[in-house]
Amino acid sequence: ATALEFQSVSSDFVKLATSTISANTASVSFDGYFTSAYDTYIIYGNAVEQDANSRLRLQVRKSNADVTSSNYYAIAFGYNSDGTGDDVSVSAAGYFNLTDNTGGSTNYRTGFQTIIYNPLSTYYQMIKNTSSYYGALSNSKVTWIEMAGFCNNNTNALSGVTYSLSAGNFDSGTIVLYGVKK
């Protein structure tokens, strides 16, 4: 009985940056995107492929540089499709482990979601990550891992994050950064 009315769509979930990975990429960083307009950031990795059997790692960035000191603390545990558990927790390490060993073939790709809570805080910015991936070439299993942690480096706000590998390089995939408005 009444006519439809159309309005502009506004979104509180905003795409801020995309990194399309090419062969032989050593790391992927997002830096300078954290602002007071957002208090939560979500990063999605899709079909991320690496050329060596290695672990996906994450480091936070402060003042536009990776934090490499041994101040990363995280608990991370998951399950494999063969029913076994998989623990990649870290204590006083120089990075977060987001996966166990994976990669080395186009058949082994990783998908992940990283959530960064309140990166501009000067008190323990929390990181949560969920990864799912095919296991190492020798065991051909699917693995799912949940990780939560923080970097106890100093009281400076985060300026970004860097994804890297324990060995080898990235070969393909897409990593996208979104901001969630307050």
mmCIF file of C-alpha atoms in Angstrom:
data_model
loop_
_atom_site.group_PDB
_atom_site.id
_atom_site.type_symbol
_atom_site.label_atom_id
_atom_site.label_comp_id
_atom_site.label_asym_id
_atom_site.label_seq_id
_atom_site.Cartn_x
_atom_site.Cartn_y
_atom_site.Cartn_z
ATOM 1 C CA ALA A 1 0.000 0.000 0.000
ATOM 2 C CA THR A 2 2.948 2.332 0.466
ATOM 3 C CA ALA A 3 5.838 2.950 -1.914
ATOM 4 C CA LEU A 4 9.284 1.561 -1.145
ATOM 5 C CA GLU A 5 11.796 4.075 0.080
ATOM 6 C CA PHE A 6 15.539 3.786 -0.587
ATOM 7 C CA GLN A 7 18.226 5.310 1.574
ATOM 8 C CA SER A 8 22.008 5.458 1.482
ATOM 9 C CA VAL A 9 23.731 2.573 3.139
ATOM 10 C CA SER A 10 26.298 3.385 5.773
ATOM 11 C CA SER A 11 28.609 0.773 7.117
ATOM 12 C CA ASP A 12 30.346 0.432 10.431
ATOM 13 C CA PHE A 13 32.611 -2.232 8.898
ATOM 14 C CA VAL A 14 35.047 -0.460 6.544
ATOM 15 C CA LYS A 15 37.700 -1.943 4.249
ATOM 16 C CA LEU A 16 40.909 -0.021 4.872
ATOM 17 C CA ALA A 17 43.578 -1.912 2.900
ATOM 18 C CA THR A 18 44.177 -4.987 0.740
ATOM 19 C CA SER A 19 47.431 -6.812 0.055
ATOM 20 C CA THR A 20 47.410 -9.147 -2.931
ATOM 21 C CA ILE A 21 50.431 -11.392 -2.478
ATOM 22 C CA SER A 22 52.762 -12.186 -5.360
ATOM 23 C CA ALA A 23 55.445 -14.896 -5.505
ATOM 24 C CA ASN A 24 58.523 -14.561 -3.290
ATOM 25 C CA THR A 25 56.979 -12.072 -0.846
ATOM 26 C CA ALA A 26 58.893 -12.177 2.459
ATOM 27 C CA SER A 27 56.263 -10.439 4.609
ATOM 28 C CA VAL A 28 53.024 -8.462 4.506
ATOM 29 C CA SER A 29 52.619 -5.372 6.714
ATOM 30 C CA PHE A 30 49.745 -3.029 7.419
ATOM 31 C CA ASP A 31 50.954 0.163 9.066
ATOM 32 C CA GLY A 32 49.431 3.577 9.723
ATOM 33 C CA TYR A 33 45.784 2.483 9.460
ATOM 34 C CA PHE A 34 44.941 2.478 13.186
ATOM 35 C CA THR A 35 42.999 5.638 14.099
ATOM 36 C CA SER A 36 40.575 6.790 16.773
ATOM 37 C CA ALA A 37 37.672 6.218 14.328
ATOM 38 C CA TYR A 38 37.860 2.477 15.077
ATOM 39 C CA ASP A 39 38.556 0.519 18.239
ATOM 40 C CA THR A 40 38.578 -2.939 16.668
ATOM 41 C CA TYR A 41 40.279 -4.149 13.481
ATOM 42 C CA ILE A 42 39.714 -7.424 11.648
ATOM 43 C CA ILE A 43 42.182 -8.845 9.146
ATOM 44 C CA TYR A 44 41.217 -11.706 6.823
ATOM 45 C CA GLY A 45 43.713 -13.923 5.025
ATOM 46 C CA ASN A 46 42.328 -15.887 2.090
ATOM 47 C CA ALA A 47 44.115 -18.778 0.332
ATOM 48 C CA VAL A 48 47.519 -17.647 1.620
ATOM 49 C CA GLU A 49 50.137 -19.912 0.069
ATOM 50 C CA GLN A 50 53.783 -20.282 1.018
ATOM 51 C CA ASP A 51 56.709 -21.929 -0.764
ATOM 52 C CA ALA A 52 58.157 -23.791 2.242
ATOM 53 C CA ASN A 53 56.828 -25.979 5.032
ATOM 54 C CA SER A 54 56.741 -23.354 7.808
ATOM 55 C CA ARG A 55 54.642 -21.511 10.393
ATOM 56 C CA LEU A 56 52.613 -18.368 9.776
ATOM 57 C CA ARG A 57 53.702 -15.703 12.273
ATOM 58 C CA LEU A 58 52.478 -12.277 13.358
ATOM 59 C CA GLN A 59 54.400 -9.381 14.875
ATOM 60 C CA VAL A 60 52.903 -6.117 16.057
ATOM 61 C CA ARG A 61 54.331 -2.808 14.911
ATOM 62 C CA LYS A 62 54.988 0.194 17.135
ATOM 63 C CA SER A 63 56.252 3.525 15.807
ATOM 64 C CA ASN A 64 56.241 2.022 12.288
ATOM 65 C CA ALA A 65 58.648 -0.829 13.132
ATOM 66 C CA ASP A 66 58.141 -4.521 13.939
ATOM 67 C CA VAL A 67 58.473 -5.362 17.617
ATOM 68 C CA THR A 68 61.068 -8.144 17.624
ATOM 69 C CA SER A 69 61.813 -8.363 21.342
ATOM 70 C CA SER A 70 60.933 -11.540 23.249
ATOM 71 C CA ASN A 71 57.781 -10.116 24.809
ATOM 72 C CA TYR A 72 55.024 -12.020 22.984
ATOM 73 C CA TYR A 73 52.746 -14.147 25.143
ATOM 74 C CA ALA A 74 49.934 -16.254 23.729
ATOM 75 C CA ILE A 75 47.966 -19.375 24.272
ATOM 76 C CA ALA A 76 47.063 -21.211 21.100
ATOM 77 C CA PHE A 77 45.513 -24.612 20.719
ATOM 78 C CA GLY A 78 43.634 -26.385 17.988
ATOM 79 C CA TYR A 79 42.634 -29.712 16.575
ATOM 80 C CA ASN A 80 43.661 -31.759 13.579
ATOM 81 C CA SER A 81 41.333 -33.775 11.372
ATOM 82 C CA ASP A 82 43.046 -36.942 12.634
ATOM 83 C CA GLY A 83 41.749 -36.171 16.171
ATOM 84 C CA THR A 84 45.036 -35.001 17.694
ATOM 85 C CA GLY A 85 45.636 -31.660 19.398
ATOM 86 C CA ASP A 86 47.964 -28.940 18.154
ATOM 87 C CA ASP A 87 49.595 -26.462 20.575
ATOM 88 C CA VAL A 88 51.505 -23.453 19.165
ATOM 89 C CA SER A 89 51.498 -21.276 22.315
ATOM 90 C CA VAL A 90 54.387 -18.872 22.903
ATOM 91 C CA SER A 91 55.887 -17.345 26.034
ATOM 92 C CA ALA A 92 58.586 -14.679 25.806
ATOM 93 C CA ALA A 93 58.942 -15.195 22.037
ATOM 94 C CA GLY A 94 59.615 -12.594 19.329
ATOM 95 C CA TYR A 95 56.311 -13.265 17.476
ATOM 96 C CA PHE A 96 52.930 -14.977 17.667
ATOM 97 C CA ASN A 97 52.616 -18.400 15.992
ATOM 98 C CA LEU A 98 49.346 -18.477 14.056
ATOM 99 C CA THR A 99 49.788 -21.968 12.587
ATOM 100 C CA ASP A 100 51.881 -25.057 12.967
ATOM 101 C CA ASN A 101 53.857 -26.238 9.928
ATOM 102 C CA THR A 102 52.004 -25.878 6.648
ATOM 103 C CA GLY A 103 52.792 -24.973 3.047
ATOM 104 C CA GLY A 104 55.309 -26.007 0.444
ATOM 105 C CA SER A 105 52.689 -26.881 -2.178
ATOM 106 C CA THR A 106 49.820 -25.184 -4.004
ATOM 107 C CA ASN A 107 47.547 -27.739 -2.309
ATOM 108 C CA TYR A 108 48.306 -26.308 1.152
ATOM 109 C CA ARG A 109 46.739 -22.925 1.806
ATOM 110 C CA THR A 110 45.881 -21.040 4.971
ATOM 111 C CA GLY A 111 42.831 -18.968 5.800
ATOM 112 C CA PHE A 112 42.762 -16.820 8.921
ATOM 113 C CA GLN A 113 41.004 -14.053 10.807
ATOM 114 C CA THR A 114 42.968 -11.760 13.134
ATOM 115 C CA ILE A 115 41.118 -9.424 15.500
ATOM 116 C CA ILE A 116 42.999 -6.547 17.121
ATOM 117 C CA TYR A 117 41.263 -4.949 20.067
ATOM 118 C CA ASN A 118 41.940 -1.291 20.874
ATOM 119 C CA PRO A 119 45.382 -0.951 19.214
ATOM 120 C CA LEU A 120 45.735 2.702 20.238
ATOM 121 C CA SER A 121 45.554 1.790 23.909
ATOM 122 C CA THR A 122 48.782 2.144 25.832
ATOM 123 C CA TYR A 123 47.994 -0.895 27.941
ATOM 124 C CA TYR A 124 48.251 -4.463 26.559
ATOM 125 C CA GLN A 125 46.555 -4.478 23.168
ATOM 126 C CA MET A 126 44.924 -7.896 22.763
ATOM 127 C CA ILE A 127 45.206 -9.977 19.590
ATOM 128 C CA LYS A 128 42.975 -12.943 18.710
ATOM 129 C CA ASN A 129 43.493 -15.170 15.691
ATOM 130 C CA THR A 130 41.661 -18.121 14.164
ATOM 131 C CA SER A 131 43.475 -20.173 11.505
ATOM 132 C CA SER A 132 42.465 -23.136 9.425
ATOM 133 C CA TYR A 133 44.823 -24.821 7.033
ATOM 134 C CA TYR A 134 46.051 -28.033 5.499
ATOM 135 C CA GLY A 135 48.868 -29.619 7.481
ATOM 136 C CA ALA A 136 52.420 -30.382 6.501
ATOM 137 C CA LEU A 137 53.037 -32.387 3.338
ATOM 138 C CA SER A 138 53.899 -35.497 5.346
ATOM 139 C CA ASN A 139 50.576 -35.753 7.189
ATOM 140 C CA SER A 140 47.915 -34.237 4.879
ATOM 141 C CA LYS A 141 45.522 -33.199 7.626
ATOM 142 C CA VAL A 142 43.325 -30.169 8.148
ATOM 143 C CA THR A 143 44.073 -28.099 11.254
ATOM 144 C CA TRP A 144 42.103 -25.412 13.090
ATOM 145 C CA ILE A 145 43.833 -23.222 15.709
ATOM 146 C CA GLU A 146 42.597 -20.460 18.042
ATOM 147 C CA MET A 147 45.175 -18.042 19.490
ATOM 148 C CA ALA A 148 44.875 -15.163 21.963
ATOM 149 C CA GLY A 149 47.743 -13.060 23.243
ATOM 150 C CA PHE A 150 49.465 -9.739 23.771
ATOM 151 C CA CYS A 151 52.900 -8.160 23.347
ATOM 152 C CA ASN A 152 54.282 -6.827 26.628
ATOM 153 C CA ASN A 153 56.773 -4.461 24.979
ATOM 154 C CA ASN A 154 56.023 -0.994 26.342
ATOM 155 C CA THR A 155 53.132 1.390 26.728
ATOM 156 C CA ASN A 156 53.137 2.699 23.153
ATOM 157 C CA ALA A 157 50.110 2.280 20.907
ATOM 158 C CA LEU A 158 50.296 -0.146 17.987
ATOM 159 C CA SER A 159 50.897 1.321 14.531
ATOM 160 C CA GLY A 160 50.290 -1.915 12.598
ATOM 161 C CA VAL A 161 51.054 -5.623 12.151
ATOM 162 C CA THR A 162 53.326 -7.793 10.009
ATOM 163 C CA TYR A 163 52.670 -11.344 8.797
ATOM 164 C CA SER A 164 55.734 -13.459 8.006
ATOM 165 C CA LEU A 165 56.843 -17.096 7.869
ATOM 166 C CA SER A 166 59.292 -19.141 9.926
ATOM 167 C CA ALA A 167 60.927 -20.207 6.621
ATOM 168 C CA GLY A 168 60.520 -19.380 2.943
ATOM 169 C CA ASN A 169 58.235 -16.804 1.323
ATOM 170 C CA PHE A 170 54.593 -16.195 0.551
ATOM 171 C CA ASP A 171 53.559 -17.110 -3.002
ATOM 172 C CA SER A 172 49.938 -15.992 -3.326
ATOM 173 C CA GLY A 173 46.763 -15.071 -1.503
ATOM 174 C CA THR A 174 44.998 -11.963 -0.278
ATOM 175 C CA ILE A 175 45.080 -10.273 3.123
ATOM 176 C CA VAL A 176 42.477 -7.559 3.821
ATOM 177 C CA LEU A 177 42.283 -5.091 6.739
ATOM 178 C CA TYR A 178 38.920 -3.788 8.004
ATOM 179 C CA GLY A 179 38.108 -1.243 10.686
ATOM 180 C CA VAL A 180 35.045 -1.610 12.901
ATOM 181 C CA LYS A 181 33.631 1.802 13.850
ATOM 182 C CA LYS A 182 32.992 2.674 17.489
#
